[in-house]
PDB file of C-alpha atoms in Angstrom:
ATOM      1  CA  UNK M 198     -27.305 -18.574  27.572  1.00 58.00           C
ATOM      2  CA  UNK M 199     -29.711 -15.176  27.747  1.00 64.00           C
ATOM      3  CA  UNK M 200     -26.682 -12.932  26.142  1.00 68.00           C
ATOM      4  CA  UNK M 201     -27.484 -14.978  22.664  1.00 72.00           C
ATOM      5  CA  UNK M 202     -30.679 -13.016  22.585  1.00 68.00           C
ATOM      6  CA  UNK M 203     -28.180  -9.409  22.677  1.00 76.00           C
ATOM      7  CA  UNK M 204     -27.970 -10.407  19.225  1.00 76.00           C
ATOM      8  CA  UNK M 205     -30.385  -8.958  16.376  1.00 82.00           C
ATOM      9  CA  UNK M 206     -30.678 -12.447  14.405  1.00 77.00           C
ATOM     10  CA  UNK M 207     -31.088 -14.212  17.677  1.00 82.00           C
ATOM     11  CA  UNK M 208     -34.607 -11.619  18.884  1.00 84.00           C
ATOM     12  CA  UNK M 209     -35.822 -12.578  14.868  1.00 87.00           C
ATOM     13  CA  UNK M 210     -35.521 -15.825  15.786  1.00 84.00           C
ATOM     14  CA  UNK M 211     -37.304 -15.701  18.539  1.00 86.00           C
ATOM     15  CA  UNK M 212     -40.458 -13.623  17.692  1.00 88.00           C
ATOM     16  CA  UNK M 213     -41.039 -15.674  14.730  1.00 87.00           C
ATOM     17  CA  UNK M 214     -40.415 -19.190  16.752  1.00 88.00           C
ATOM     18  CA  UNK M 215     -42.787 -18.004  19.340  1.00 90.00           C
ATOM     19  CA  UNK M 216     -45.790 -16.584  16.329  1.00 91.00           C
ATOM     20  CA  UNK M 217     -45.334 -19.803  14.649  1.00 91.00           C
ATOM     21  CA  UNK M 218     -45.467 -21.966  17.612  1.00 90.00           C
ATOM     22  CA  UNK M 219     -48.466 -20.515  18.708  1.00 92.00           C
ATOM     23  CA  UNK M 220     -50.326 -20.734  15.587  1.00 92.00           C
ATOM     24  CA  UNK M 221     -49.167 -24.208  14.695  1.00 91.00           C
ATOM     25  CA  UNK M 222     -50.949 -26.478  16.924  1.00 93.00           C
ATOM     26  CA  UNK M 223     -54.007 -24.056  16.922  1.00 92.00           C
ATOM     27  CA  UNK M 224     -54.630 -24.919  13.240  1.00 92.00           C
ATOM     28  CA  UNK M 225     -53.403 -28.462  13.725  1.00 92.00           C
ATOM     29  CA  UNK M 226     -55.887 -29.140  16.522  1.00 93.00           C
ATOM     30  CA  UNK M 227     -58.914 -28.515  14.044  1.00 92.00           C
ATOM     31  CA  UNK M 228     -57.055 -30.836  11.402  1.00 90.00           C
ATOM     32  CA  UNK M 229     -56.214 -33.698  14.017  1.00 91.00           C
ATOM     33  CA  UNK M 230     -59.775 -33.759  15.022  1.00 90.00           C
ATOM     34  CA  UNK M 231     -60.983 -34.126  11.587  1.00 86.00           C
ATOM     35  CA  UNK M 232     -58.713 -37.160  11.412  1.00 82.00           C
ATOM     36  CA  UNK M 233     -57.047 -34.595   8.399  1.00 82.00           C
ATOM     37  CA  UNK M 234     -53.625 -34.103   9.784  1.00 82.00           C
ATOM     38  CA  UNK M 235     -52.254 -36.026   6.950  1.00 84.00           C
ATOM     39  CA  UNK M 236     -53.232 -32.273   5.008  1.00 86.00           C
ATOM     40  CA  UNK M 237     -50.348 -30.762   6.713  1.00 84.00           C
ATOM     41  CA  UNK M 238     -47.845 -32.774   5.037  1.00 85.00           C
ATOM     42  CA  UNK M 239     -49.492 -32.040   2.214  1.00 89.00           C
ATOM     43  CA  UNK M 240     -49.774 -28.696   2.545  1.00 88.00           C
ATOM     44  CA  UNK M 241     -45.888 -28.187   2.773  1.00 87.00           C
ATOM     45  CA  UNK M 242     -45.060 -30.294  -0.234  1.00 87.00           C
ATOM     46  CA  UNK M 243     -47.171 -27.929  -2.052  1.00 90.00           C
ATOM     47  CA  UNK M 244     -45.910 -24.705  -0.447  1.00 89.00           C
ATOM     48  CA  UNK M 245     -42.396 -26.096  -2.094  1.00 87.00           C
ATOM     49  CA  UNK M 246     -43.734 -25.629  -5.361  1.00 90.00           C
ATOM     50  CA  UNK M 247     -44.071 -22.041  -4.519  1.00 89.00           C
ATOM     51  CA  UNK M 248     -40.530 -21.494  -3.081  1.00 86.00           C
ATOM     52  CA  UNK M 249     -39.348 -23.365  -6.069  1.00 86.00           C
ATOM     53  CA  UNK M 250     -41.131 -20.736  -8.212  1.00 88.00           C
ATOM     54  CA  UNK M 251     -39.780 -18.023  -5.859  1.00 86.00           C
ATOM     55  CA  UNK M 252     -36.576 -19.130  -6.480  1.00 81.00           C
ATOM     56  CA  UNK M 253     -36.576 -19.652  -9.823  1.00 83.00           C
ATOM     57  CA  UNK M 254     -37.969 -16.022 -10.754  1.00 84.00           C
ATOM     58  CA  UNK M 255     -36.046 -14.033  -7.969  1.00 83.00           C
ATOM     59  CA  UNK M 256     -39.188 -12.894  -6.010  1.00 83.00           C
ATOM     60  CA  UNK M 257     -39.717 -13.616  -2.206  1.00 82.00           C
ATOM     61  CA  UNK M 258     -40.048 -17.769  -1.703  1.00 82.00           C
ATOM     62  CA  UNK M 259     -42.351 -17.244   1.220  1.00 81.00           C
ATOM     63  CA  UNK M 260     -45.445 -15.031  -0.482  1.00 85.00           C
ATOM     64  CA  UNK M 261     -44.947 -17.106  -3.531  1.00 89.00           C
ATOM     65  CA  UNK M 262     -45.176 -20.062  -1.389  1.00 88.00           C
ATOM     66  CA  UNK M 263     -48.050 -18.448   0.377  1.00 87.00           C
ATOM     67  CA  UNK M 264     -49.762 -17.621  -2.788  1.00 89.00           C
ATOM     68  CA  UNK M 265     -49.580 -21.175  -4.061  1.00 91.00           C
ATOM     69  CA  UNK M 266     -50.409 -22.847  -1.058  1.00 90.00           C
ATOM     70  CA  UNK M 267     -53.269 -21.137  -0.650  1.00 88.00           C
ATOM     71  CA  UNK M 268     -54.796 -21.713  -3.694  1.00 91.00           C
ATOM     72  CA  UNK M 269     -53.918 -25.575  -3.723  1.00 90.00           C
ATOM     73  CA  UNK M 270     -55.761 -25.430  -0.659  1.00 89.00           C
ATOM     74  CA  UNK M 271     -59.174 -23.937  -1.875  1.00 89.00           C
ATOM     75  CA  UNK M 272     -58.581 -26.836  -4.801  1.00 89.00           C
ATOM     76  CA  UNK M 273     -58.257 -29.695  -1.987  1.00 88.00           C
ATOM     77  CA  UNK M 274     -61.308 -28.544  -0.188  1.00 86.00           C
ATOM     78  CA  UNK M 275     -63.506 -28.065  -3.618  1.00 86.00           C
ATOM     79  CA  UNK M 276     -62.697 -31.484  -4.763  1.00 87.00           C
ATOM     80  CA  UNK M 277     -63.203 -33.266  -1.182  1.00 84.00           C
ATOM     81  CA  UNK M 278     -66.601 -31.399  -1.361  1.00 81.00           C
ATOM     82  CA  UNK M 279     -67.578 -33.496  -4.572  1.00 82.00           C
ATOM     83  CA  UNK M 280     -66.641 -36.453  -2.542  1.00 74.00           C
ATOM     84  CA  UNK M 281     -65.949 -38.290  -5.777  1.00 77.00           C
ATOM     85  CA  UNK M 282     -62.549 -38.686  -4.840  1.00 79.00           C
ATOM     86  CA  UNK M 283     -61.535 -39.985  -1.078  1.00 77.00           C
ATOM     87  CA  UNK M 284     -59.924 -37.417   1.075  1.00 78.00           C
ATOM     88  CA  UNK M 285     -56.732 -39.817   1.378  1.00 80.00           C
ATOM     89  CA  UNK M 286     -56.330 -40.673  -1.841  1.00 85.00           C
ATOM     90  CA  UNK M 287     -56.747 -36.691  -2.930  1.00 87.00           C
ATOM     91  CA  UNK M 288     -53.965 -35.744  -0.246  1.00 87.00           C
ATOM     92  CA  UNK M 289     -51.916 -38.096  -1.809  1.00 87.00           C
ATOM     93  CA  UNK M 290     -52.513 -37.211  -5.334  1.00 90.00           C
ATOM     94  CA  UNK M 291     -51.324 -33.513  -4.252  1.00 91.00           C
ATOM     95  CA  UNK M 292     -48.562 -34.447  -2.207  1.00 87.00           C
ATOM     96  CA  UNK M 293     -46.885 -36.644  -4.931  1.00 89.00           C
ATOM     97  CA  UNK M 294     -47.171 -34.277  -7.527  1.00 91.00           C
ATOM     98  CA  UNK M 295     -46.782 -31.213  -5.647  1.00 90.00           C
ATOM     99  CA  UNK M 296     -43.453 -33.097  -5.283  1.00 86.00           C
ATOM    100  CA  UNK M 297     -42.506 -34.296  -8.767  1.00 89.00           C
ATOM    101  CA  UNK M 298     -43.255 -30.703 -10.399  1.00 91.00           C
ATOM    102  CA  UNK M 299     -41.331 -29.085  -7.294  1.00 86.00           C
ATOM    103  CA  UNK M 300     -38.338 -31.145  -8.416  1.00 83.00           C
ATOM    104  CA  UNK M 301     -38.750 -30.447 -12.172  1.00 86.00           C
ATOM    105  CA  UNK M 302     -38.551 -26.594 -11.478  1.00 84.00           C
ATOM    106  CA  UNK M 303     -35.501 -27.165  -8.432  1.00 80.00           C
ATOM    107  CA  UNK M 304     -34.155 -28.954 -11.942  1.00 79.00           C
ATOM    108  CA  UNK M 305     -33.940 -25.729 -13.924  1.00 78.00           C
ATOM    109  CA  UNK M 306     -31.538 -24.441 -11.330  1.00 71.00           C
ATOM    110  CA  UNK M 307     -29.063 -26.316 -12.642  1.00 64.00           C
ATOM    111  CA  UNK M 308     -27.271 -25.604  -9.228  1.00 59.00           C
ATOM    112  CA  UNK M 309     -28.571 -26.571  -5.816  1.00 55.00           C
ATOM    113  CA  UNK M 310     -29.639 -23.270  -3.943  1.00 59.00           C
ATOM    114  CA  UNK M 311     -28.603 -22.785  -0.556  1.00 58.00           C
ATOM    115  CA  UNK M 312     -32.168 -20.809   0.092  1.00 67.00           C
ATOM    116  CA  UNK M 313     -33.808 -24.010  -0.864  1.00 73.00           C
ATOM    117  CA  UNK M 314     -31.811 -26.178   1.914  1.00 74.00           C
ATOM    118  CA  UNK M 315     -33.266 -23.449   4.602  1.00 75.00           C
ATOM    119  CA  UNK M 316     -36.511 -24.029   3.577  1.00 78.00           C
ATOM    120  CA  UNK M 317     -36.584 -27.889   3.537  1.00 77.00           C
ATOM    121  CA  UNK M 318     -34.984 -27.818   6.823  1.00 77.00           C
ATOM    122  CA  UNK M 319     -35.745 -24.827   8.447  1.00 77.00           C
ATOM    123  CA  UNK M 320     -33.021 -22.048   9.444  1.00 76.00           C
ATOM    124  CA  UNK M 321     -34.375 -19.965  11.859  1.00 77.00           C
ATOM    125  CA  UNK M 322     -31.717 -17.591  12.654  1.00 75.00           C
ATOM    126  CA  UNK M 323     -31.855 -16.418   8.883  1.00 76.00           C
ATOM    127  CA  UNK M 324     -35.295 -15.089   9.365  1.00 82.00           C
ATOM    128  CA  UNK M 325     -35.192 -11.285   7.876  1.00 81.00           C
ATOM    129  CA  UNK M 326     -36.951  -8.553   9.314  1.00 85.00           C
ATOM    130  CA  UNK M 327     -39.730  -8.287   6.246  1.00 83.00           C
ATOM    131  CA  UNK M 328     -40.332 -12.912   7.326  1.00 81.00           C
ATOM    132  CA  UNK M 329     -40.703 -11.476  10.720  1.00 87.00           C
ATOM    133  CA  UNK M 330     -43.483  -8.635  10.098  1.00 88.00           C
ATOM    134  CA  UNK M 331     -44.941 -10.994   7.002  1.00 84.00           C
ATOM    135  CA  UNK M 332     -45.193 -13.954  10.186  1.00 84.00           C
ATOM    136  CA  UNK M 333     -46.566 -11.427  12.892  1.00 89.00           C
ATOM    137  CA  UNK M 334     -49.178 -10.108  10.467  1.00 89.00           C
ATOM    138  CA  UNK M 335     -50.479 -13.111   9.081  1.00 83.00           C
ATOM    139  CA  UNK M 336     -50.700 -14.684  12.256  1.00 86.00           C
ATOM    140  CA  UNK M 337     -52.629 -12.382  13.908  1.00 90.00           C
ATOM    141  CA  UNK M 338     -54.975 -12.485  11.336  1.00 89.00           C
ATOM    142  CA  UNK M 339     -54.877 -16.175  11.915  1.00 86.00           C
ATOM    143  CA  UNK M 340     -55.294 -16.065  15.174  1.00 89.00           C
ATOM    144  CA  UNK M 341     -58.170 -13.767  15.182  1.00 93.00           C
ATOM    145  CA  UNK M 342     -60.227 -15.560  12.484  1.00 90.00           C
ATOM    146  CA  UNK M 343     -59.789 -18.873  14.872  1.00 90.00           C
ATOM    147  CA  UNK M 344     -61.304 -16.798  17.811  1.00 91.00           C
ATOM    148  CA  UNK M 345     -63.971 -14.997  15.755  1.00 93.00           C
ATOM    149  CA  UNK M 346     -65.157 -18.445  14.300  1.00 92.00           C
ATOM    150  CA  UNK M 347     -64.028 -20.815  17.511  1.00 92.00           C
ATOM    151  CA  UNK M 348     -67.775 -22.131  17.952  1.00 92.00           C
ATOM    152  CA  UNK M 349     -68.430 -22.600  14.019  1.00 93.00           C
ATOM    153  CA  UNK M 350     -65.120 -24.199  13.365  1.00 92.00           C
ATOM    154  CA  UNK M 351     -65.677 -26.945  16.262  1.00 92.00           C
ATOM    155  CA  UNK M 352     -68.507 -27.850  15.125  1.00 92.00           C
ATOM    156  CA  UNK M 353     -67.669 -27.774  11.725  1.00 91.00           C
ATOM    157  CA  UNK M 354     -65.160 -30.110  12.546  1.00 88.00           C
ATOM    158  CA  UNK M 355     -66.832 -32.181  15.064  1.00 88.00           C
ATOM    159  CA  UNK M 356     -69.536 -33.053  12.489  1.00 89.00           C
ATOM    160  CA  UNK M 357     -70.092 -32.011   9.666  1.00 87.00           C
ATOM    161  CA  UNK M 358     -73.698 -33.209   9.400  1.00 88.00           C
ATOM    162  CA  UNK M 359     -74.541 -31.268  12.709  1.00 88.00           C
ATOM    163  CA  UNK M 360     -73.359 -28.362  11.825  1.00 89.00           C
ATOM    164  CA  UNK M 361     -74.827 -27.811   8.228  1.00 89.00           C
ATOM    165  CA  UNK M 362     -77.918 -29.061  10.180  1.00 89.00           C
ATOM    166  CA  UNK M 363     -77.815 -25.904  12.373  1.00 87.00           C
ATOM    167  CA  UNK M 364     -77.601 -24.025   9.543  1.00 89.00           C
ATOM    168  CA  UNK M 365     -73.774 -22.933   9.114  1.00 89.00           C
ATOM    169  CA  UNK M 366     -72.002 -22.492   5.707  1.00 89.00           C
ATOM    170  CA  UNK M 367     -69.757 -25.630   6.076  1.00 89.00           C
ATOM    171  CA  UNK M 368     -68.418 -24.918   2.427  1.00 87.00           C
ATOM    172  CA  UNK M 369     -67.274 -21.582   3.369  1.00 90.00           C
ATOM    173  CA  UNK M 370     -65.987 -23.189   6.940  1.00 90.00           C
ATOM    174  CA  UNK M 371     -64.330 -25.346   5.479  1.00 89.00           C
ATOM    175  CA  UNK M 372     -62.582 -23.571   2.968  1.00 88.00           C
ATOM    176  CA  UNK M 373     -61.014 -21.100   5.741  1.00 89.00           C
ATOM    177  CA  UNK M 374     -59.925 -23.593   7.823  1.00 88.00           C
ATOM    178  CA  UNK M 375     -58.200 -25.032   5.134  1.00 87.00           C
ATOM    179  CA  UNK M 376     -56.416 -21.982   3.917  1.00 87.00           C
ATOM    180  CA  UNK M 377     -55.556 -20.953   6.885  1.00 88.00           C
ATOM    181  CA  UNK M 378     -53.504 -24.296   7.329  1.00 88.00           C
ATOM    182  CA  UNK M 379     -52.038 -23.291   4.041  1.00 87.00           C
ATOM    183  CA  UNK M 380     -50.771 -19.584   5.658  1.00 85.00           C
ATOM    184  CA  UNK M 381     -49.478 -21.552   8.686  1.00 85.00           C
ATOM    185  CA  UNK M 382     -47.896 -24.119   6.847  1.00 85.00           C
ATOM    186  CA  UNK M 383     -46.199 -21.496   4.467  1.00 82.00           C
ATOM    187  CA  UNK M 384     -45.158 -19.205   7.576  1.00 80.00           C
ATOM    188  CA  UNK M 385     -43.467 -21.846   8.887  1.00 82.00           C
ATOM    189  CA  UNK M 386     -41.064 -23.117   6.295  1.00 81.00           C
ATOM    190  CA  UNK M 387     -38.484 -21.001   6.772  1.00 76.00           C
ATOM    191  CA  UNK M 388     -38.661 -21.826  10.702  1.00 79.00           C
ATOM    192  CA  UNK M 389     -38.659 -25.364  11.114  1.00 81.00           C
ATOM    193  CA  UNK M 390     -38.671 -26.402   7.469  1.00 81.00           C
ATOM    194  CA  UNK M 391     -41.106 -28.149   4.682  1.00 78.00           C
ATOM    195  CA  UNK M 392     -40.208 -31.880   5.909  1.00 75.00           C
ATOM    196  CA  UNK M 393     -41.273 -31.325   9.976  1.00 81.00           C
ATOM    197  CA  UNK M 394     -43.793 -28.591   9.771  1.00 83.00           C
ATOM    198  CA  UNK M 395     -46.584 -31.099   9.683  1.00 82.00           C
ATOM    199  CA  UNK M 396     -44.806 -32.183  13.299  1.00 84.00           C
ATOM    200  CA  UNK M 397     -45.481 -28.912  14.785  1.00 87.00           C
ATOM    201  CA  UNK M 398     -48.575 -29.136  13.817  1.00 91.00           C
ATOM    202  CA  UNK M 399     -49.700 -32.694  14.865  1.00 91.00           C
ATOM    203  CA  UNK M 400     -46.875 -33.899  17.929  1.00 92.00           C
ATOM    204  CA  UNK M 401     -48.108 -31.447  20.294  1.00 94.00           C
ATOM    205  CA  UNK M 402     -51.827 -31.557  19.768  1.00 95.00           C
ATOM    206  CA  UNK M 403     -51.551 -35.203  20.109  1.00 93.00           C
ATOM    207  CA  UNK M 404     -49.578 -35.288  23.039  1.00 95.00           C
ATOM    208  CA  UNK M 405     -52.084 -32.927  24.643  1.00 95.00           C
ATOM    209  CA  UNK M 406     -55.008 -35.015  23.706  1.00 94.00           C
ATOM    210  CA  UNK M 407     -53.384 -37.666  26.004  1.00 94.00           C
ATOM    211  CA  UNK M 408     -54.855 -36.105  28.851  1.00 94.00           C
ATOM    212  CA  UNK M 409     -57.776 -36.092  27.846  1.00 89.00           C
ATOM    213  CA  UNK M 410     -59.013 -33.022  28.300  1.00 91.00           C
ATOM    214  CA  UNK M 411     -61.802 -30.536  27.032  1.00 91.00           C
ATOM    215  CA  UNK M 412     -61.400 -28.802  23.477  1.00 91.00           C
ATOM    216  CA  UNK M 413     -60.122 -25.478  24.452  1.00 91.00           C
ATOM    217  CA  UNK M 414     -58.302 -27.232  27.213  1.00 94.00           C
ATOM    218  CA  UNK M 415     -56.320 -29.317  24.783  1.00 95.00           C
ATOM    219  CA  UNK M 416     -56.177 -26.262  22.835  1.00 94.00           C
ATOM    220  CA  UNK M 417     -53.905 -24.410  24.932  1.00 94.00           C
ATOM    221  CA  UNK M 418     -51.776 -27.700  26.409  1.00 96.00           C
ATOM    222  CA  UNK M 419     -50.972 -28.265  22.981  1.00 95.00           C
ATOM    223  CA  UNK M 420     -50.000 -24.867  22.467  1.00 94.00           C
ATOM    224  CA  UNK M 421     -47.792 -24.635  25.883  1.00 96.00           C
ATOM    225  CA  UNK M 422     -46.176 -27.892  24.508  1.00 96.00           C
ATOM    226  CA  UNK M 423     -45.262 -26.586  21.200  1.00 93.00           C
ATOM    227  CA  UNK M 424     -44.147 -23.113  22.648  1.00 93.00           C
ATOM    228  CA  UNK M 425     -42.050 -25.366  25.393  1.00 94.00           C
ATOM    229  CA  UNK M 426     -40.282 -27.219  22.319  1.00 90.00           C
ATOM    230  CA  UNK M 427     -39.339 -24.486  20.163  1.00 87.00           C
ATOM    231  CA  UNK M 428     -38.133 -22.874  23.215  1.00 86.00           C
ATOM    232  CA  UNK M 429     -35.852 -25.691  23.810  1.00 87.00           C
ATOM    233  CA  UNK M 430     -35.016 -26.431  20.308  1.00 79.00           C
TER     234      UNK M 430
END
């Protein structure tokens, strides 16, 4: 079973699996506690819209994804801040029509692309050497903006309320958090695909919160869980 990983697509594979699978359920922790998971979903219906685009005028599917994602996701978190429209029913509004203008564009194919069936599914031993350094990068940038901001972005996400009380700039919090789901989300496509990224995300911080556990303690459970099932997938 090891000689697979003798092979150069197989060691792509793998780096990437592991960056994302770390990353994942660090994000998703912060959403699932803020009862948002439902953004992740969200999130990859919109990234679509930029792999559509990517496809459609021959540039890389990921950045454009990345680059759309991103700023749908500073557009979520400004309207939810008005808190004229409910947080569901704004998801929803993006997620639908993230979808409808993803299909319009897939439309002007005329011919269903094979790239586009990676990224709806995932095909992780097609990841390329420039997905692999464009994962690594942005994840350690990811990963470091989590640990720089650990304390703000709990409470931030704990309440609200609290936190603006202490004197924190929520708006701001709240905005990175948000984008940085969108950089996850979009790093992950083209591993395990648009329709079960929002899995990764949510299955294993939810089966860590089972045993009930402190924050950072759930924290890394859920990221030993998603690291042990992209492993075994």
């Amino acid at each position: 079973m090891i000689d697979i990983f003798q092979y150069d697509f197989m060691q792509r594979a793998l780096v990437a699996g592991l960056a994302i699978a770390i990353i994942a359920p660090l994000i998703g922790l912060f959403l699932v506690v803020r009862r948002y998971s439902y953004l992740a979903d969200t999130l990859a219906h919109v990234s679509l819209v930029g792999v559509s685009l990517g496809l459609v005028t021959n540039t890389n599917p990921m950045i454009s994804a990345l680059v759309v994602s991103s700023i749908s996701a500073w557009g979520i978190e400004r309207l939810r801040s008005t808190r004229k429209i409910l947080s569901e029913s704004l998801l929803a509004i993006f997620l639908s029509g993230s979808l409808a203008i993803s299909v319009l564009i897939i439309a002007s194919l005329k011919r269903f692309n094979q790239d586009l069936f990676s990224y709806l599914f995932g095909s992780i031993t097609t990841v390329s050497h420039t997905d692999v350094t464009l994962i690594i990068v942005l994840a350690v940038v990811t990963l470091i903006g989590i640990i720089v901001l650990f304390k703000e972005l709990f409470l931030v996400s704990l309440n609200e309320e609290l936190a603006r009380a202490e004197g924190l700039r929520v708006g701001w919090l709240n905005i990175f958090l948000i984008v940085m789901s969108a950089v996850s989300i979009s790093l992950a496509m083209r591993i395990v695909g648009v329709l079960l990224i929002g899995a990764l995300m949510v299955i294993p911080v939810t089966a860590a919160m089972q045993f009930r556990l402190s924050f950072k303690k759930t924290m890394i459970t859920a990221v030993i869980i998603s690291l042990l099932a992209t492993l075994s997938g």
